[in-house]
Amino acid sequence: MSNYVERCIELCKQKNPGEVEFHQTVEEVLTSLKPVMDAHPEYEAAGLLERLTEPERGITFRVPWVDDNGKVQVNKGYRYEFNSAIGPYKGGLRFAPNVYPGIIKFLGFEQIFKNSLTGLPIGGGKGGSDFDPNGKSDGEVMRFCQSFMTELYRHIGPHTDVPAGDIGVGAREVGYMYGQYKKITNRFEGVLTGKGLSYGGCKGRAEATGFGIVWYAEEMLKANGEEIKGKTVVLSGFGNVSWGAAWKLQQLGAKVITISGPDGYILDEAGIDTDEKIAYLLELRGSGKNICAPYADKFAGSKFFAGKKPWEVKADLYIPCATQNEIRIEDAKAIVASGAKFVCEGSNMSSTNEAIAYMQDNGIIVGPSKAANAGGVACSCIEMGQNAGHTVFTNEQVYEQLHQIMVGIHQACADASQKYYGKYDLVKGANIAGFLKVADAMMAQGIV
């Protein structure tokens, strides 16, 4: 057996020192590809993994802007265009103070496989800035976004690279960036997704990631003889993804009992299952305070646990929707101890590699984020098609396409894991199924 995978992992760590999140995802993905590499020695001969783990292009730039007090501020901007073998680079922009190359590279690398799994013609990329929009005025956010796009515009386009939103980048930020792009280029085109409905946005996009996660979880349960109706669900986060997931879980008859934020978590044993409660998640996010504690003040009977994560709460299904590595080994142990059978990752790289291994070793079925949260980027590609065709899709058309995509992703993951590992392992299956399509395209296109 070749040690090609191990050599490539070590090479990646040497070339990208200190970028621990990037190291983590490369190790997780490549390790699961070992049987594929053994079956395809031509991949090693073509240096496929070395090329896959090196971005095709990486852009770093300064973003100067003026705050409301007239003081000049300077942030760093990034865009890593990882792989365009199957289509234009596609992936969000993240504005958060912890953004640095290791975060953007991990997200961009994951995006390659996530986008491939959708079956749609989109490659992988990611970008962002260490700018923190929380607590900033609309004017400050606008000036930052305009400065950010003044550099980024020259590297993107509807057939080259199509960014979207991510943490810290919602409808407001996308709108400001699109306006600046249009002003600079004098073109109205589908260069950003997640746009407002009045200027080319796609119906259903806001809830697409959350809906897709739940549809993927539903397929996981079905494949194991269970149904989502009646299940108790622990959610983390309280933003767009959690909101969409809570909404779809309500429709399917499950009961969400937690949300969380940087300040702690809410336990609502009555269920976060009314229109008012679910809508309040968006109100919390829109407040710009990035805290979930006010939920307990608004809804009687709910409790706030400061500085804690919700994984200590017993449930049938756990869906992390906040940020990377929110499930660590101690959290995995609590989830296993609860007797749960299912974890479906909603946030990017929700769990550490150690946590995933522990949960799987103890009988928990894990739906990996690169498969489960692909609904957002799938809907973004639907928006790209809508823009290119100068047409508008209805909510029902979008939901139908998205539902079928998520069903297909689950099946592809299950089939790939069965073929190469002889078992139902969605984590390995997602990596393999996503990889194979990209690998075929890279091999066909030569050493580029």
Short mmCIF file of N, CA, C and O in Angstrom, two decimals, residues 249-371:
data_model
loop_
_atom_site.label_atom_id
_atom_site.label_comp_id
_atom_site.label_asym_id
_atom_site.label_seq_id
_atom_site.Cartn_x
_atom_site.Cartn_y
_atom_site.Cartn_z
N LEU A 249 -37.70 21.73 10.43
CA LEU A 249 -37.97 20.72 11.46
C LEU A 249 -39.39 20.87 12.00
O LEU A 249 -40.07 19.88 12.26
N GLN A 250 -39.83 22.12 12.16
CA GLN A 250 -41.22 22.36 12.58
C GLN A 250 -42.20 21.77 11.57
O GLN A 250 -43.16 21.09 11.94
N GLN A 251 -41.94 22.00 10.29
CA GLN A 251 -42.83 21.49 9.24
C GLN A 251 -42.89 19.96 9.23
O GLN A 251 -43.93 19.37 8.93
N LEU A 252 -41.77 19.32 9.58
CA LEU A 252 -41.70 17.86 9.53
C LEU A 252 -42.08 17.19 10.85
O LEU A 252 -42.01 15.97 10.98
N GLY A 253 -42.48 18.01 11.84
CA GLY A 253 -43.00 17.44 13.08
C GLY A 253 -41.97 17.10 14.13
O GLY A 253 -42.27 16.37 15.09
N ALA A 254 -40.73 17.61 13.99
CA ALA A 254 -39.72 17.42 15.03
C ALA A 254 -39.79 18.60 16.00
O ALA A 254 -40.40 19.63 15.71
N LYS A 255 -39.16 18.45 17.16
CA LYS A 255 -39.20 19.50 18.17
C LYS A 255 -37.80 19.98 18.51
O LYS A 255 -37.00 19.25 19.10
N VAL A 256 -37.49 21.22 18.14
CA VAL A 256 -36.21 21.85 18.49
C VAL A 256 -36.31 22.40 19.90
O VAL A 256 -37.28 23.09 20.25
N ILE A 257 -35.31 22.11 20.75
CA ILE A 257 -35.38 22.56 22.14
C ILE A 257 -34.22 23.49 22.53
O ILE A 257 -34.22 24.01 23.65
N THR A 258 -33.23 23.70 21.66
CA THR A 258 -32.14 24.62 21.99
C THR A 258 -31.74 25.47 20.79
O THR A 258 -31.92 25.08 19.64
N ILE A 259 -31.17 26.64 21.11
CA ILE A 259 -30.36 27.44 20.19
C ILE A 259 -29.17 27.90 21.02
O ILE A 259 -29.15 27.75 22.25
N SER A 260 -28.17 28.47 20.38
CA SER A 260 -27.01 28.93 21.15
C SER A 260 -26.34 30.10 20.46
O SER A 260 -26.57 30.39 19.28
N GLY A 261 -25.49 30.78 21.23
CA GLY A 261 -24.70 31.88 20.72
C GLY A 261 -23.38 31.93 21.44
O GLY A 261 -23.11 31.10 22.32
N PRO A 262 -22.54 32.92 21.15
CA PRO A 262 -21.26 33.05 21.85
C PRO A 262 -21.45 33.24 23.36
O PRO A 262 -20.52 32.99 24.14
N ASP A 263 -22.63 33.71 23.78
CA ASP A 263 -22.87 33.99 25.20
C ASP A 263 -23.38 32.78 25.98
O ASP A 263 -23.39 32.78 27.22
N GLY A 264 -23.81 31.70 25.30
CA GLY A 264 -24.36 30.54 25.99
C GLY A 264 -25.44 29.89 25.16
O GLY A 264 -25.49 30.08 23.95
N TYR A 265 -26.33 29.13 25.81
CA TYR A 265 -27.40 28.50 25.05
C TYR A 265 -28.75 28.66 25.75
O TYR A 265 -28.84 28.88 26.96
N ILE A 266 -29.80 28.55 24.95
CA ILE A 266 -31.19 28.60 25.41
C ILE A 266 -31.75 27.19 25.39
O ILE A 266 -31.59 26.45 24.42
N LEU A 267 -32.44 26.81 26.46
CA LEU A 267 -33.20 25.56 26.51
C LEU A 267 -34.68 25.91 26.61
O LEU A 267 -35.10 26.56 27.56
N ASP A 268 -35.43 25.52 25.62
CA ASP A 268 -36.88 25.75 25.59
C ASP A 268 -37.55 24.39 25.42
O ASP A 268 -37.75 23.92 24.30
N GLU A 269 -37.85 23.75 26.53
CA GLU A 269 -38.38 22.39 26.49
C GLU A 269 -39.76 22.31 25.88
O GLU A 269 -40.19 21.24 25.44
N ALA A 270 -40.47 23.44 25.82
CA ALA A 270 -41.78 23.46 25.17
C ALA A 270 -41.64 23.35 23.66
O ALA A 270 -42.58 22.96 22.96
N GLY A 271 -40.45 23.68 23.16
CA GLY A 271 -40.18 23.58 21.73
C GLY A 271 -40.09 24.94 21.05
O GLY A 271 -40.92 25.82 21.29
N ILE A 272 -39.05 25.11 20.25
CA ILE A 272 -38.92 26.30 19.41
C ILE A 272 -39.63 25.97 18.11
O ILE A 272 -39.01 25.68 17.08
N ASP A 273 -40.95 25.94 18.21
CA ASP A 273 -41.74 25.37 17.12
C ASP A 273 -42.97 26.18 16.76
O ASP A 273 -43.91 25.67 16.14
N THR A 274 -42.98 27.47 17.14
CA THR A 274 -44.05 28.35 16.68
C THR A 274 -43.47 29.35 15.71
O THR A 274 -42.26 29.63 15.72
N ASP A 275 -44.33 29.90 14.87
CA ASP A 275 -43.85 30.89 13.90
C ASP A 275 -43.18 32.07 14.60
O ASP A 275 -42.16 32.59 14.13
N GLU A 276 -43.74 32.48 15.75
CA GLU A 276 -43.19 33.63 16.47
C GLU A 276 -41.79 33.32 16.99
O GLU A 276 -40.87 34.15 16.86
N LYS A 277 -41.60 32.15 17.57
CA LYS A 277 -40.29 31.79 18.12
C LYS A 277 -39.25 31.66 17.01
O LYS A 277 -38.11 32.12 17.16
N ILE A 278 -39.62 31.02 15.92
CA ILE A 278 -38.67 30.83 14.82
C ILE A 278 -38.29 32.17 14.18
O ILE A 278 -37.13 32.43 13.88
N ALA A 279 -39.29 33.04 14.01
CA ALA A 279 -39.01 34.36 13.44
C ALA A 279 -38.12 35.19 14.35
O ALA A 279 -37.32 36.02 13.87
N TYR A 280 -38.21 34.94 15.66
CA TYR A 280 -37.41 35.72 16.60
C TYR A 280 -35.91 35.44 16.44
O TYR A 280 -35.09 36.29 16.79
N LEU A 281 -35.55 34.28 15.90
CA LEU A 281 -34.14 34.00 15.65
C LEU A 281 -33.55 35.04 14.70
O LEU A 281 -32.42 35.50 14.89
N LEU A 282 -34.31 35.40 13.68
CA LEU A 282 -33.84 36.40 12.72
C LEU A 282 -33.75 37.78 13.38
O LEU A 282 -32.84 38.57 13.09
N GLU A 283 -34.69 38.06 14.29
CA GLU A 283 -34.65 39.33 15.01
C GLU A 283 -33.39 39.41 15.89
O GLU A 283 -32.74 40.46 15.97
N LEU A 284 -33.08 38.30 16.55
CA LEU A 284 -31.85 38.26 17.36
C LEU A 284 -30.63 38.51 16.49
O LEU A 284 -29.74 39.28 16.85
N ARG A 285 -30.55 37.80 15.36
CA ARG A 285 -29.40 37.97 14.48
C ARG A 285 -29.32 39.39 13.95
O ARG A 285 -28.25 39.98 13.85
N GLY A 286 -30.46 39.96 13.61
CA GLY A 286 -30.49 41.30 13.04
C GLY A 286 -30.16 42.40 14.03
O GLY A 286 -29.90 43.54 13.64
N SER A 287 -30.15 42.07 15.33
CA SER A 287 -29.87 43.07 16.35
C SER A 287 -28.42 43.54 16.32
O SER A 287 -28.08 44.62 16.82
N GLY A 288 -27.54 42.70 15.75
CA GLY A 288 -26.12 43.02 15.69
C GLY A 288 -25.38 42.81 16.99
O GLY A 288 -24.19 43.08 17.09
N LYS A 289 -26.07 42.27 18.02
CA LYS A 289 -25.44 42.07 19.33
C LYS A 289 -24.79 40.70 19.46
O LYS A 289 -24.00 40.45 20.36
N ASN A 290 -25.16 39.76 18.59
CA ASN A 290 -24.57 38.43 18.55
C ASN A 290 -24.72 37.69 19.88
O ASN A 290 -23.80 37.02 20.35
N ILE A 291 -25.90 37.80 20.48
CA ILE A 291 -26.21 37.09 21.72
C ILE A 291 -27.60 36.48 21.61
O ILE A 291 -28.47 37.00 20.91
N CYS A 292 -27.80 35.34 22.31
CA CYS A 292 -29.11 34.69 22.27
C CYS A 292 -29.87 34.82 23.58
O CYS A 292 -31.04 34.44 23.66
N ALA A 293 -29.25 35.37 24.63
CA ALA A 293 -29.88 35.47 25.95
C ALA A 293 -31.26 36.15 25.93
O ALA A 293 -32.15 35.73 26.69
N PRO A 294 -31.51 37.18 25.10
CA PRO A 294 -32.82 37.82 25.13
C PRO A 294 -34.00 36.89 24.84
O PRO A 294 -35.13 37.20 25.20
N TYR A 295 -33.73 35.74 24.20
CA TYR A 295 -34.81 34.78 23.95
C TYR A 295 -35.48 34.36 25.26
O TYR A 295 -36.72 34.24 25.33
N ALA A 296 -34.67 34.15 26.30
CA ALA A 296 -35.22 33.70 27.59
C ALA A 296 -36.09 34.77 28.24
O ALA A 296 -37.03 34.46 28.99
N ASP A 297 -35.80 36.04 27.96
CA ASP A 297 -36.62 37.13 28.50
C ASP A 297 -37.95 37.23 27.76
O ASP A 297 -38.97 37.62 28.35
N LYS A 298 -37.93 36.88 26.50
CA LYS A 298 -39.13 37.04 25.68
C LYS A 298 -40.11 35.89 25.83
O LYS A 298 -41.34 36.09 25.83
N PHE A 299 -39.60 34.67 25.97
CA PHE A 299 -40.48 33.50 25.99
C PHE A 299 -40.42 32.81 27.34
O PHE A 299 -39.40 32.23 27.72
N ALA A 300 -41.52 32.89 28.07
CA ALA A 300 -41.61 32.33 29.42
C ALA A 300 -41.38 30.81 29.38
O ALA A 300 -41.81 30.13 28.44
N GLY A 301 -40.69 30.31 30.38
CA GLY A 301 -40.46 28.87 30.47
C GLY A 301 -39.13 28.44 29.87
O GLY A 301 -38.66 27.33 30.14
N SER A 302 -38.51 29.31 29.07
CA SER A 302 -37.20 28.98 28.51
C SER A 302 -36.10 29.42 29.47
O SER A 302 -36.30 30.32 30.29
N LYS A 303 -34.95 28.79 29.38
CA LYS A 303 -33.85 29.07 30.29
C LYS A 303 -32.57 29.37 29.51
O LYS A 303 -32.33 28.77 28.46
N PHE A 304 -31.76 30.27 30.06
CA PHE A 304 -30.48 30.63 29.45
C PHE A 304 -29.35 30.10 30.31
O PHE A 304 -29.33 30.29 31.53
N PHE A 305 -28.39 29.42 29.67
CA PHE A 305 -27.23 28.88 30.36
C PHE A 305 -25.99 29.60 29.84
O PHE A 305 -25.52 29.32 28.72
N ALA A 306 -25.49 30.53 30.63
CA ALA A 306 -24.38 31.39 30.19
C ALA A 306 -23.09 30.61 30.03
O ALA A 306 -22.75 29.77 30.88
N GLY A 307 -22.38 30.90 28.94
CA GLY A 307 -21.04 30.35 28.73
C GLY A 307 -20.98 28.87 28.48
O GLY A 307 -19.90 28.27 28.55
N LYS A 308 -22.11 28.25 28.13
CA LYS A 308 -22.13 26.81 27.93
C LYS A 308 -22.63 26.47 26.53
O LYS A 308 -23.28 27.28 25.86
N LYS A 309 -22.33 25.24 26.10
CA LYS A 309 -22.80 24.74 24.80
C LYS A 309 -23.94 23.75 25.02
O LYS A 309 -24.02 23.13 26.08
N PRO A 310 -24.82 23.58 24.04
CA PRO A 310 -26.03 22.79 24.27
C PRO A 310 -25.84 21.28 24.21
O PRO A 310 -26.82 20.54 24.36
N TRP A 311 -24.63 20.80 24.00
CA TRP A 311 -24.43 19.36 23.79
C TRP A 311 -24.67 18.54 25.06
O TRP A 311 -24.77 17.32 24.99
N GLU A 312 -24.83 19.21 26.19
CA GLU A 312 -25.14 18.49 27.43
C GLU A 312 -26.63 18.16 27.53
O GLU A 312 -27.04 17.42 28.43
N VAL A 313 -27.43 18.71 26.63
CA VAL A 313 -28.89 18.47 26.66
C VAL A 313 -29.21 17.18 25.91
O VAL A 313 -28.74 16.97 24.78
N LYS A 314 -30.02 16.34 26.49
CA LYS A 314 -30.37 15.06 25.87
C LYS A 314 -31.33 15.27 24.71
O LYS A 314 -32.30 16.04 24.80
N ALA A 315 -31.07 14.58 23.59
CA ALA A 315 -31.92 14.71 22.41
C ALA A 315 -31.76 13.47 21.53
O ALA A 315 -30.88 12.63 21.75
N ASP A 316 -32.62 13.37 20.51
CA ASP A 316 -32.53 12.27 19.54
C ASP A 316 -31.57 12.60 18.41
O ASP A 316 -30.93 11.71 17.83
N LEU A 317 -31.50 13.88 18.08
CA LEU A 317 -30.72 14.34 16.92
C LEU A 317 -30.02 15.65 17.28
O LEU A 317 -30.65 16.55 17.84
N TYR A 318 -28.74 15.74 16.96
CA TYR A 318 -27.97 16.95 17.21
C TYR A 318 -27.55 17.57 15.88
O TYR A 318 -27.02 16.88 15.01
N ILE A 319 -27.82 18.89 15.76
CA ILE A 319 -27.48 19.59 14.52
C ILE A 319 -26.70 20.86 14.86
O ILE A 319 -27.28 21.89 15.20
N PRO A 320 -25.37 20.80 14.81
CA PRO A 320 -24.57 22.00 15.06
C PRO A 320 -24.64 22.97 13.88
O PRO A 320 -24.39 22.57 12.74
N CYS A 321 -24.97 24.22 14.14
CA CYS A 321 -25.15 25.20 13.07
C CYS A 321 -24.43 26.51 13.36
O CYS A 321 -24.81 27.55 12.83
N ALA A 322 -23.42 26.50 14.21
CA ALA A 322 -22.78 27.75 14.62
C ALA A 322 -21.47 28.00 13.88
O ALA A 322 -21.40 28.85 13.00
N THR A 323 -20.41 27.24 14.19
CA THR A 323 -19.11 27.51 13.59
C THR A 323 -18.26 26.25 13.59
O THR A 323 -18.72 25.18 14.02
N GLN A 324 -17.03 26.37 13.12
CA GLN A 324 -16.17 25.19 13.01
C GLN A 324 -15.73 24.69 14.39
O GLN A 324 -15.56 25.46 15.32
N ASN A 325 -15.55 23.38 14.48
CA ASN A 325 -15.03 22.72 15.68
C ASN A 325 -15.83 23.03 16.95
O ASN A 325 -15.27 23.13 18.04
N GLU A 326 -17.13 23.18 16.81
CA GLU A 326 -17.95 23.44 17.99
C GLU A 326 -18.24 22.15 18.77
O GLU A 326 -18.63 22.21 19.94
N ILE A 327 -18.07 20.99 18.13
CA ILE A 327 -18.16 19.72 18.85
C ILE A 327 -16.75 19.17 19.01
O ILE A 327 -16.11 18.75 18.04
N ARG A 328 -16.26 19.21 20.24
CA ARG A 328 -14.94 18.68 20.57
C ARG A 328 -15.11 17.36 21.32
O ARG A 328 -16.23 16.90 21.53
N ILE A 329 -14.00 16.76 21.71
CA ILE A 329 -14.07 15.41 22.26
C ILE A 329 -14.97 15.35 23.50
O ILE A 329 -15.74 14.40 23.67
N GLU A 330 -14.89 16.37 24.37
CA GLU A 330 -15.74 16.34 25.57
C GLU A 330 -17.22 16.45 25.20
O GLU A 330 -18.09 15.87 25.87
N ASP A 331 -17.52 17.20 24.13
CA ASP A 331 -18.90 17.32 23.66
C ASP A 331 -19.36 16.01 23.04
O ASP A 331 -20.51 15.58 23.23
N ALA A 332 -18.47 15.38 22.28
CA ALA A 332 -18.79 14.09 21.67
C ALA A 332 -19.13 13.06 22.74
O ALA A 332 -20.06 12.26 22.59
N LYS A 333 -18.39 13.08 23.83
CA LYS A 333 -18.65 12.13 24.92
C LYS A 333 -20.02 12.38 25.54
O LYS A 333 -20.76 11.44 25.88
N ALA A 334 -20.41 13.65 25.67
CA ALA A 334 -21.73 13.98 26.22
C ALA A 334 -22.84 13.51 25.28
O ALA A 334 -23.88 13.00 25.72
N ILE A 335 -22.62 13.69 23.98
CA ILE A 335 -23.62 13.26 23.01
C ILE A 335 -23.77 11.74 23.02
O ILE A 335 -24.88 11.21 23.00
N VAL A 336 -22.66 11.03 23.07
CA VAL A 336 -22.71 9.57 23.15
C VAL A 336 -23.42 9.13 24.42
O VAL A 336 -24.27 8.23 24.40
N ALA A 337 -23.12 9.78 25.53
CA ALA A 337 -23.73 9.42 26.81
C ALA A 337 -25.24 9.64 26.82
O ALA A 337 -25.97 8.98 27.57
N SER A 338 -25.71 10.55 25.96
CA SER A 338 -27.15 10.84 25.91
C SER A 338 -27.95 9.71 25.28
O SER A 338 -29.17 9.67 25.40
N GLY A 339 -27.24 8.81 24.58
CA GLY A 339 -27.92 7.71 23.92
C GLY A 339 -28.39 8.04 22.51
O GLY A 339 -29.08 7.24 21.88
N ALA A 340 -28.03 9.22 22.01
CA ALA A 340 -28.44 9.62 20.67
C ALA A 340 -27.79 8.76 19.61
O ALA A 340 -26.72 8.18 19.83
N LYS A 341 -28.41 8.71 18.44
CA LYS A 341 -27.88 7.91 17.34
C LYS A 341 -27.45 8.75 16.15
O LYS A 341 -26.79 8.24 15.24
N PHE A 342 -27.83 10.04 16.13
CA PHE A 342 -27.61 10.84 14.92
C PHE A 342 -27.05 12.23 15.23
O PHE A 342 -27.55 12.92 16.11
N VAL A 343 -26.03 12.62 14.47
CA VAL A 343 -25.50 13.98 14.45
C VAL A 343 -25.42 14.40 13.00
O VAL A 343 -24.82 13.69 12.18
N CYS A 344 -26.01 15.53 12.67
CA CYS A 344 -25.96 16.03 11.30
C CYS A 344 -25.35 17.42 11.33
O CYS A 344 -25.92 18.36 11.90
N GLU A 345 -24.16 17.56 10.75
CA GLU A 345 -23.41 18.81 10.84
C GLU A 345 -23.99 19.89 9.92
O GLU A 345 -24.10 19.69 8.71
N GLY A 346 -24.33 21.02 10.52
CA GLY A 346 -24.84 22.14 9.74
C GLY A 346 -23.80 23.20 9.47
O GLY A 346 -23.78 23.80 8.40
N SER A 347 -22.92 23.45 10.43
CA SER A 347 -21.84 24.42 10.23
C SER A 347 -20.67 23.74 9.52
O SER A 347 -20.55 22.51 9.55
N ASN A 348 -19.83 24.53 8.91
CA ASN A 348 -18.66 23.98 8.21
C ASN A 348 -17.69 23.35 9.21
O ASN A 348 -17.27 24.00 10.16
N MET A 349 -17.34 22.07 8.98
CA MET A 349 -16.41 21.35 9.85
C MET A 349 -16.81 21.51 11.30
O MET A 349 -16.05 21.94 12.15
N SER A 350 -18.04 21.11 11.60
CA SER A 350 -18.61 21.30 12.94
C SER A 350 -17.82 20.60 14.02
O SER A 350 -17.80 21.06 15.17
N SER A 351 -17.21 19.47 13.71
CA SER A 351 -16.60 18.62 14.72
C SER A 351 -15.11 18.43 14.46
O SER A 351 -14.68 18.39 13.31
N THR A 352 -14.35 18.29 15.53
CA THR A 352 -12.94 17.95 15.37
C THR A 352 -12.85 16.51 14.85
O THR A 352 -13.77 15.71 15.02
N ASN A 353 -11.72 16.18 14.25
CA ASN A 353 -11.53 14.81 13.76
C ASN A 353 -11.62 13.80 14.90
O ASN A 353 -12.16 12.70 14.74
N GLU A 354 -11.09 14.18 16.06
CA GLU A 354 -11.15 13.30 17.23
C GLU A 354 -12.58 13.06 17.67
O GLU A 354 -12.97 11.94 18.01
N ALA A 355 -13.40 14.11 17.64
CA ALA A 355 -14.80 13.99 18.03
C ALA A 355 -15.57 13.09 17.07
O ALA A 355 -16.39 12.26 17.49
N ILE A 356 -15.32 13.27 15.76
CA ILE A 356 -16.01 12.43 14.78
C ILE A 356 -15.66 10.96 14.99
O ILE A 356 -16.54 10.09 15.00
N ALA A 357 -14.38 10.69 15.18
CA ALA A 357 -13.95 9.30 15.38
C ALA A 357 -14.60 8.70 16.62
O ALA A 357 -15.07 7.54 16.59
N TYR A 358 -14.67 9.48 17.70
CA TYR A 358 -15.26 8.97 18.94
C TYR A 358 -16.74 8.68 18.75
O TYR A 358 -17.25 7.62 19.18
N MET A 359 -17.44 9.60 18.11
CA MET A 359 -18.88 9.39 17.91
C MET A 359 -19.14 8.18 17.02
O MET A 359 -20.00 7.34 17.33
N GLN A 360 -18.39 8.06 15.92
CA GLN A 360 -18.60 6.92 15.03
C GLN A 360 -18.22 5.61 15.71
O GLN A 360 -18.91 4.60 15.55
N ASP A 361 -17.15 5.62 16.49
CA ASP A 361 -16.74 4.40 17.19
C ASP A 361 -17.77 3.95 18.22
O ASP A 361 -17.79 2.77 18.61
N ASN A 362 -18.60 4.90 18.65
CA ASN A 362 -19.62 4.57 19.65
C ASN A 362 -21.04 4.52 19.05
O ASN A 362 -22.03 4.70 19.77
N GLY A 363 -21.09 4.26 17.74
CA GLY A 363 -22.37 3.94 17.11
C GLY A 363 -23.20 5.10 16.63
O GLY A 363 -24.33 4.90 16.16
N ILE A 364 -22.68 6.32 16.70
CA ILE A 364 -23.43 7.47 16.21
C ILE A 364 -23.20 7.63 14.71
O ILE A 364 -22.07 7.53 14.23
N ILE A 365 -24.28 7.87 13.99
CA ILE A 365 -24.19 8.13 12.55
C ILE A 365 -24.01 9.63 12.36
O ILE A 365 -24.83 10.42 12.82
N VAL A 366 -22.92 10.00 11.69
CA VAL A 366 -22.58 11.41 11.50
C VAL A 366 -22.81 11.81 10.05
O VAL A 366 -22.26 11.19 9.13
N GLY A 367 -23.61 12.83 9.86
CA GLY A 367 -23.78 13.43 8.54
C GLY A 367 -22.80 14.58 8.41
O GLY A 367 -22.92 15.58 9.13
N PRO A 368 -21.78 14.49 7.55
CA PRO A 368 -20.73 15.51 7.49
C PRO A 368 -21.21 16.80 6.85
O PRO A 368 -22.05 16.80 5.95
N SER A 369 -20.62 17.90 7.29
CA SER A 369 -21.08 19.21 6.84
C SER A 369 -20.93 19.39 5.34
O SER A 369 -21.78 20.02 4.70
N LYS A 370 -19.86 18.87 4.75
CA LYS A 370 -19.65 19.11 3.32
C LYS A 370 -20.78 18.51 2.48
O LYS A 370 -20.99 18.92 1.34
N ALA A 371 -21.52 17.55 3.05
CA ALA A 371 -22.69 17.00 2.38
C ALA A 371 -23.97 17.67 2.89
O ALA A 371 -24.80 18.16 2.12
#
